[in-house]
Amino acid sequence: MCELFAMSSNAAASVKYSLEEFSKHGGLTAGNKDGWGISYYEGGEARLIKEAAPAASSPWVSFVAEQYLRSDCVMAHVRLASRGAVRLENTHPFDRELGGRRHVFAHNGSLDGFCDGLPLKQELYRPIGDTDSEHAFCVLLERLHDAWWKNGMPSLGERMEIVSGFAMDARRLGQANFLYYDGDVLFVHAHKRRWEENGECSEPRAPGLHVRTIERYLSGQGVDVGGLQVDCPDQEVLLFASVPLSRGDWDPIEEGTLLGVKAGREVARITP
């Protein structure tokens, strides 16, 4: 089972230990051994680091942790290959430019018949690898393209409508948990996922994602949530993970829900 993680905050925060904890799901405590990636957003660009190898034993994971990289939107993924070979071009997150911004996408699940069920109708965005996830991302950008090119950044309502329609189509093909960041809003879609039970994978079921809220920790106090270092004044943080990274108040997200998140706050929601 692939694992997703994202953080949105109102000020830049470090995710040093969370990355280490997350990497345990990349080969030590779960069956995800086929690659990992993490993106730190800064301005209109993303610092994207990924590798087609197990995260749990990767020297790159330790190197990234030692840099104390900070961002107000972080996205990470560890992969268990279900479609596409174990190669760098098939490793999440994926990124493309649209409207002068870097857009980043990561997905958990398998989409059956994705070429026919989510057809690419133009040549604007083409996959580099051969995964269903990257193909789906290209379809999403294709649907968003005209809205971004009309008058710059579309309204949040218009973006939510397009992303929600895409999510609905993806759900018909399989498991469609995904994270998508357009440089302004983090879109979080929860669906179903397979769970490891007694060494075997279950049938897909909800919840596909969990959320935890951290609110208003004063400067100097700090807080540790599964290793996430929050040390900025008046920090508001939302954390998302396929599987809770720590004990505490992680809440399951209802199946089929699409959230829009900005600066550590939920700013939009569409429920099934």
Short mmCIF file of C-alpha atoms in Angstrom, two decimals:
data_model
loop_
_atom_site.label_atom_id
_atom_site.label_comp_id
_atom_site.label_asym_id
_atom_site.label_seq_id
_atom_site.Cartn_x
_atom_site.Cartn_y
_atom_site.Cartn_z
CA MET A 1 0.00 0.00 0.00
CA CYS A 2 1.35 3.44 -0.91
CA GLU A 3 1.45 6.06 1.82
CA LEU A 4 0.59 9.75 1.54
CA PHE A 5 1.54 12.62 3.83
CA ALA A 6 0.99 16.37 3.60
CA MET A 7 1.40 19.38 5.83
CA SER A 8 -0.15 22.83 5.38
CA SER A 9 0.76 25.62 7.79
CA ASN A 10 0.42 29.38 8.12
CA ALA A 11 4.21 29.73 8.45
CA ALA A 12 7.16 27.63 7.36
CA ALA A 13 7.81 24.54 9.50
CA SER A 14 10.32 21.70 9.49
CA VAL A 15 9.27 18.09 8.97
CA LYS A 16 12.55 16.46 9.95
CA TYR A 17 11.41 13.61 12.18
CA SER A 18 8.09 13.15 10.45
CA LEU A 19 10.03 12.27 7.31
CA GLU A 20 12.01 9.69 9.28
CA GLU A 21 8.79 8.29 10.79
CA PHE A 22 7.10 8.33 7.40
CA SER A 23 10.05 6.49 5.85
CA LYS A 24 9.44 3.56 8.20
CA HIS A 25 6.31 2.93 6.15
CA GLY A 26 8.65 2.80 3.15
CA GLY A 27 10.15 -0.56 3.99
CA LEU A 28 10.54 -1.19 7.72
CA THR A 29 6.97 -1.43 9.01
CA ALA A 30 5.04 -1.72 5.75
CA GLY A 31 5.45 -3.24 2.31
CA ASN A 32 6.27 0.00 0.49
CA LYS A 33 9.71 -0.65 -0.97
CA ASP A 34 9.53 0.82 -4.46
CA GLY A 35 10.34 4.50 -4.06
CA TRP A 36 9.72 7.68 -2.13
CA GLY A 37 9.50 11.40 -2.76
CA ILE A 38 8.96 14.66 -0.91
CA SER A 39 8.19 18.16 -2.10
CA TYR A 40 8.80 21.41 -0.22
CA TYR A 41 6.97 24.36 -1.72
CA GLU A 42 8.61 27.78 -1.75
CA GLY A 43 7.09 30.74 -3.58
CA GLY A 44 5.85 29.47 -6.93
CA GLU A 45 8.34 26.61 -7.12
CA ALA A 46 8.68 23.18 -5.53
CA ARG A 47 11.87 21.62 -4.20
CA LEU A 48 11.22 18.01 -5.24
CA ILE A 49 13.42 15.16 -4.01
CA LYS A 50 12.65 11.54 -4.89
CA GLU A 51 14.25 8.16 -5.40
CA ALA A 52 13.18 4.81 -6.86
CA ALA A 53 14.44 2.87 -3.82
CA PRO A 54 13.18 2.06 -0.29
CA ALA A 55 12.87 5.15 1.88
CA ALA A 56 13.66 3.29 5.09
CA SER A 57 17.26 2.54 4.09
CA SER A 58 17.91 5.59 1.89
CA PRO A 59 20.85 7.88 2.74
CA TRP A 60 18.95 10.60 0.90
CA VAL A 61 16.22 10.56 3.57
CA SER A 62 18.83 11.18 6.27
CA PHE A 63 20.46 13.89 4.16
CA VAL A 64 17.15 15.70 3.62
CA ALA A 65 16.36 15.50 7.34
CA GLU A 66 19.73 17.07 8.20
CA GLN A 67 18.99 20.12 6.04
CA TYR A 68 16.10 21.27 8.24
CA LEU A 69 14.22 22.33 5.13
CA ARG A 70 11.23 24.50 5.92
CA SER A 71 8.03 25.07 3.98
CA ASP A 72 4.40 25.99 4.52
CA CYS A 73 3.27 23.13 2.27
CA VAL A 74 5.00 19.75 2.26
CA MET A 75 3.89 16.63 0.41
CA ALA A 76 5.43 13.15 0.67
CA HIS A 77 4.77 9.70 -0.77
CA VAL A 78 6.21 6.20 -0.38
CA ARG A 79 5.41 3.75 -3.14
CA LEU A 80 4.40 0.13 -3.49
CA ALA A 81 4.37 -0.33 -7.25
CA SER A 82 1.05 -1.57 -8.58
CA ARG A 83 1.33 -0.16 -12.10
CA GLY A 84 4.52 0.87 -13.83
CA ALA A 85 8.07 -0.32 -13.27
CA VAL A 86 10.24 0.75 -10.33
CA ARG A 87 11.87 3.74 -12.00
CA LEU A 88 12.44 7.38 -11.11
CA GLU A 89 9.94 8.59 -13.70
CA ASN A 90 7.25 6.50 -11.99
CA THR A 91 8.01 7.84 -8.52
CA HIS A 92 5.67 10.31 -6.80
CA PRO A 93 5.14 13.21 -6.36
CA PHE A 94 4.77 14.31 -9.97
CA ASP A 95 5.06 17.93 -11.04
CA ARG A 96 4.22 20.15 -14.00
CA GLU A 97 3.99 23.87 -14.75
CA LEU A 98 0.61 25.50 -15.30
CA GLY A 99 -0.15 29.21 -15.22
CA GLY A 100 3.40 30.08 -14.19
CA ARG A 101 3.23 27.90 -11.05
CA ARG A 102 4.57 24.50 -10.17
CA HIS A 103 1.75 21.99 -9.60
CA VAL A 104 2.48 18.85 -7.55
CA PHE A 105 0.45 15.63 -7.29
CA ALA A 106 0.65 12.31 -5.41
CA HIS A 107 -1.83 9.43 -5.45
CA ASN A 108 -2.58 6.29 -3.47
CA GLY A 109 -4.55 3.51 -5.13
CA SER A 110 -4.98 1.68 -8.43
CA LEU A 111 -7.14 2.94 -11.30
CA ASP A 112 -8.38 0.17 -13.61
CA GLY A 113 -8.81 1.00 -17.28
CA PHE A 114 -7.44 4.50 -16.72
CA CYS A 115 -6.54 5.19 -20.36
CA ASP A 116 -10.18 4.75 -21.41
CA GLY A 117 -11.79 5.85 -18.15
CA LEU A 118 -9.71 9.03 -17.89
CA PRO A 119 -8.77 9.77 -21.49
CA LEU A 120 -6.27 12.47 -22.44
CA LYS A 121 -8.03 14.50 -25.11
CA GLN A 122 -5.23 16.91 -26.01
CA GLU A 123 -1.43 16.91 -26.25
CA LEU A 124 -0.88 19.59 -23.59
CA TYR A 125 0.27 17.24 -20.84
CA ARG A 126 1.78 13.82 -21.43
CA PRO A 127 3.08 11.27 -18.93
CA ILE A 128 6.82 10.69 -18.73
CA GLY A 129 6.41 7.30 -17.05
CA ASP A 130 3.75 4.62 -17.35
CA THR A 131 1.76 4.81 -14.11
CA ASP A 132 -1.97 5.32 -13.77
CA SER A 133 -1.21 8.06 -11.22
CA GLU A 134 0.83 10.28 -13.54
CA HIS A 135 -1.68 9.74 -16.33
CA ALA A 136 -4.45 10.87 -13.98
CA PHE A 137 -2.44 13.96 -13.01
CA CYS A 138 -2.07 14.90 -16.68
CA VAL A 139 -5.84 14.53 -17.13
CA LEU A 140 -6.45 16.78 -14.12
CA LEU A 141 -4.13 19.48 -15.50
CA GLU A 142 -5.78 19.20 -18.91
CA ARG A 143 -9.16 19.89 -17.31
CA LEU A 144 -7.75 22.82 -15.34
CA HIS A 145 -5.79 24.30 -18.22
CA ASP A 146 -8.43 26.57 -19.77
CA ALA A 147 -9.51 27.94 -16.39
CA TRP A 148 -5.92 28.93 -15.56
CA TRP A 149 -5.31 30.48 -18.97
CA LYS A 150 -8.40 32.67 -19.08
CA ASN A 151 -7.58 35.28 -16.45
CA GLY A 152 -4.76 33.87 -14.34
CA MET A 153 -5.55 31.93 -11.20
CA PRO A 154 -9.17 30.70 -11.25
CA SER A 155 -11.44 31.24 -8.26
CA LEU A 156 -11.29 28.64 -5.52
CA GLY A 157 -14.87 27.64 -6.31
CA GLU A 158 -14.03 26.96 -9.96
CA ARG A 159 -10.96 24.94 -9.04
CA MET A 160 -12.87 22.91 -6.44
CA GLU A 161 -15.55 22.11 -9.01
CA ILE A 162 -13.02 20.88 -11.58
CA VAL A 163 -11.00 18.85 -9.07
CA SER A 164 -14.18 17.36 -7.60
CA GLY A 165 -15.37 16.25 -11.04
CA PHE A 166 -12.00 14.65 -11.70
CA ALA A 167 -12.11 12.88 -8.32
CA MET A 168 -15.57 11.52 -9.06
CA ASP A 169 -14.38 10.06 -12.36
CA ALA A 170 -11.28 8.57 -10.71
CA ARG A 171 -13.34 6.94 -7.95
CA ARG A 172 -15.23 4.94 -10.58
CA LEU A 173 -11.97 3.28 -11.65
CA GLY A 174 -10.54 2.25 -8.29
CA GLN A 175 -9.00 3.87 -5.23
CA ALA A 176 -8.54 7.61 -5.61
CA ASN A 177 -6.80 9.08 -2.59
CA PHE A 178 -4.71 12.02 -3.76
CA LEU A 179 -2.93 15.22 -2.77
CA TYR A 180 -2.69 18.08 -5.26
CA TYR A 181 -1.08 21.47 -4.67
CA ASP A 182 -1.32 24.28 -7.19
CA GLY A 183 0.90 26.77 -5.36
CA ASP A 184 -2.09 28.34 -3.64
CA VAL A 185 -4.37 25.64 -2.25
CA LEU A 186 -3.71 22.05 -1.21
CA PHE A 187 -6.50 19.79 -2.47
CA VAL A 188 -6.96 16.62 -0.41
CA HIS A 189 -9.24 13.85 -1.64
CA ALA A 190 -10.01 10.85 0.58
CA HIS A 191 -11.45 7.63 -0.79
CA LYS A 192 -10.65 3.98 0.02
CA ARG A 193 -7.38 2.12 0.51
CA ARG A 194 -6.12 -1.38 1.13
CA TRP A 195 -5.01 -2.10 4.70
CA GLU A 196 -2.37 -4.56 5.84
CA GLU A 197 -3.98 -7.19 8.06
CA ASN A 198 -2.16 -10.29 9.31
CA GLY A 199 0.43 -9.91 6.58
CA GLU A 200 -2.12 -9.64 3.79
CA CYS A 201 -3.87 -6.78 2.00
CA SER A 202 -7.54 -6.21 2.71
CA GLU A 203 -10.16 -5.26 0.19
CA PRO A 204 -10.30 -1.47 -0.31
CA ARG A 205 -12.21 0.38 2.38
CA ALA A 206 -12.42 3.79 4.02
CA PRO A 207 -10.79 5.73 5.51
CA GLY A 208 -8.27 6.53 2.81
CA LEU A 209 -6.80 9.51 4.65
CA HIS A 210 -6.63 10.96 8.16
CA VAL A 211 -6.24 14.55 9.36
CA ARG A 212 -4.81 16.11 12.49
CA THR A 213 -5.09 19.77 13.51
CA ILE A 214 -2.52 21.78 15.47
CA GLU A 215 -3.59 25.27 16.47
CA ARG A 216 -1.88 28.33 17.88
CA TYR A 217 1.28 27.20 19.60
CA LEU A 218 3.15 30.25 20.86
CA SER A 219 6.74 30.98 19.88
CA GLY A 220 9.25 29.18 22.07
CA GLN A 221 6.86 26.49 23.24
CA GLY A 222 7.06 24.20 20.23
CA VAL A 223 5.16 20.99 19.67
CA ASP A 224 6.02 17.50 18.49
CA VAL A 225 3.46 15.45 16.56
CA GLY A 226 5.03 12.24 15.39
CA GLY A 227 8.24 14.21 15.06
CA LEU A 228 6.91 17.25 13.21
CA GLN A 229 8.74 20.29 14.55
CA VAL A 230 6.44 23.30 14.86
CA ASP A 231 8.39 26.23 16.19
CA CYS A 232 6.98 29.38 14.58
CA PRO A 233 4.79 31.95 16.38
CA ASP A 234 1.02 31.52 16.19
CA GLN A 235 1.39 28.40 14.12
CA GLU A 236 -1.65 26.71 12.61
CA VAL A 237 -1.02 23.35 10.98
CA LEU A 238 -3.07 20.66 9.28
CA LEU A 239 -1.47 17.24 8.82
CA PHE A 240 -2.75 14.55 6.47
CA ALA A 241 -1.61 10.92 6.36
CA SER A 242 -2.81 7.61 4.99
CA VAL A 243 -2.01 6.03 8.34
CA PRO A 244 -1.68 8.19 11.50
CA LEU A 245 2.00 8.85 12.18
CA SER A 246 1.54 9.23 15.93
CA ARG A 247 -0.89 8.66 18.74
CA GLY A 248 -3.40 11.42 19.28
CA ASP A 249 -6.21 13.20 17.59
CA TRP A 250 -6.11 11.89 14.04
CA ASP A 251 -9.57 11.94 12.48
CA PRO A 252 -10.62 9.83 9.48
CA ILE A 253 -11.78 11.83 6.47
CA GLU A 254 -15.14 10.73 5.11
CA GLU A 255 -14.99 8.70 1.92
CA GLY A 256 -15.39 10.84 -1.20
CA THR A 257 -14.61 14.13 0.56
CA LEU A 258 -12.56 16.82 -1.19
CA LEU A 259 -10.91 19.45 1.02
CA GLY A 260 -9.32 22.73 0.01
CA VAL A 261 -6.61 23.74 2.48
CA LYS A 262 -4.58 26.94 2.71
CA ALA A 263 -2.17 28.21 5.37
CA GLY A 264 -3.11 25.48 7.81
CA ARG A 265 -6.85 25.98 7.52
CA GLU A 266 -9.66 24.28 5.66
CA VAL A 267 -11.06 26.85 3.21
CA ALA A 268 -13.41 24.66 1.15
CA ARG A 269 -15.09 21.26 1.33
CA ILE A 270 -17.17 19.14 -1.02
CA THR A 271 -18.76 16.02 0.45
CA PRO A 272 -20.33 13.13 -1.48
#
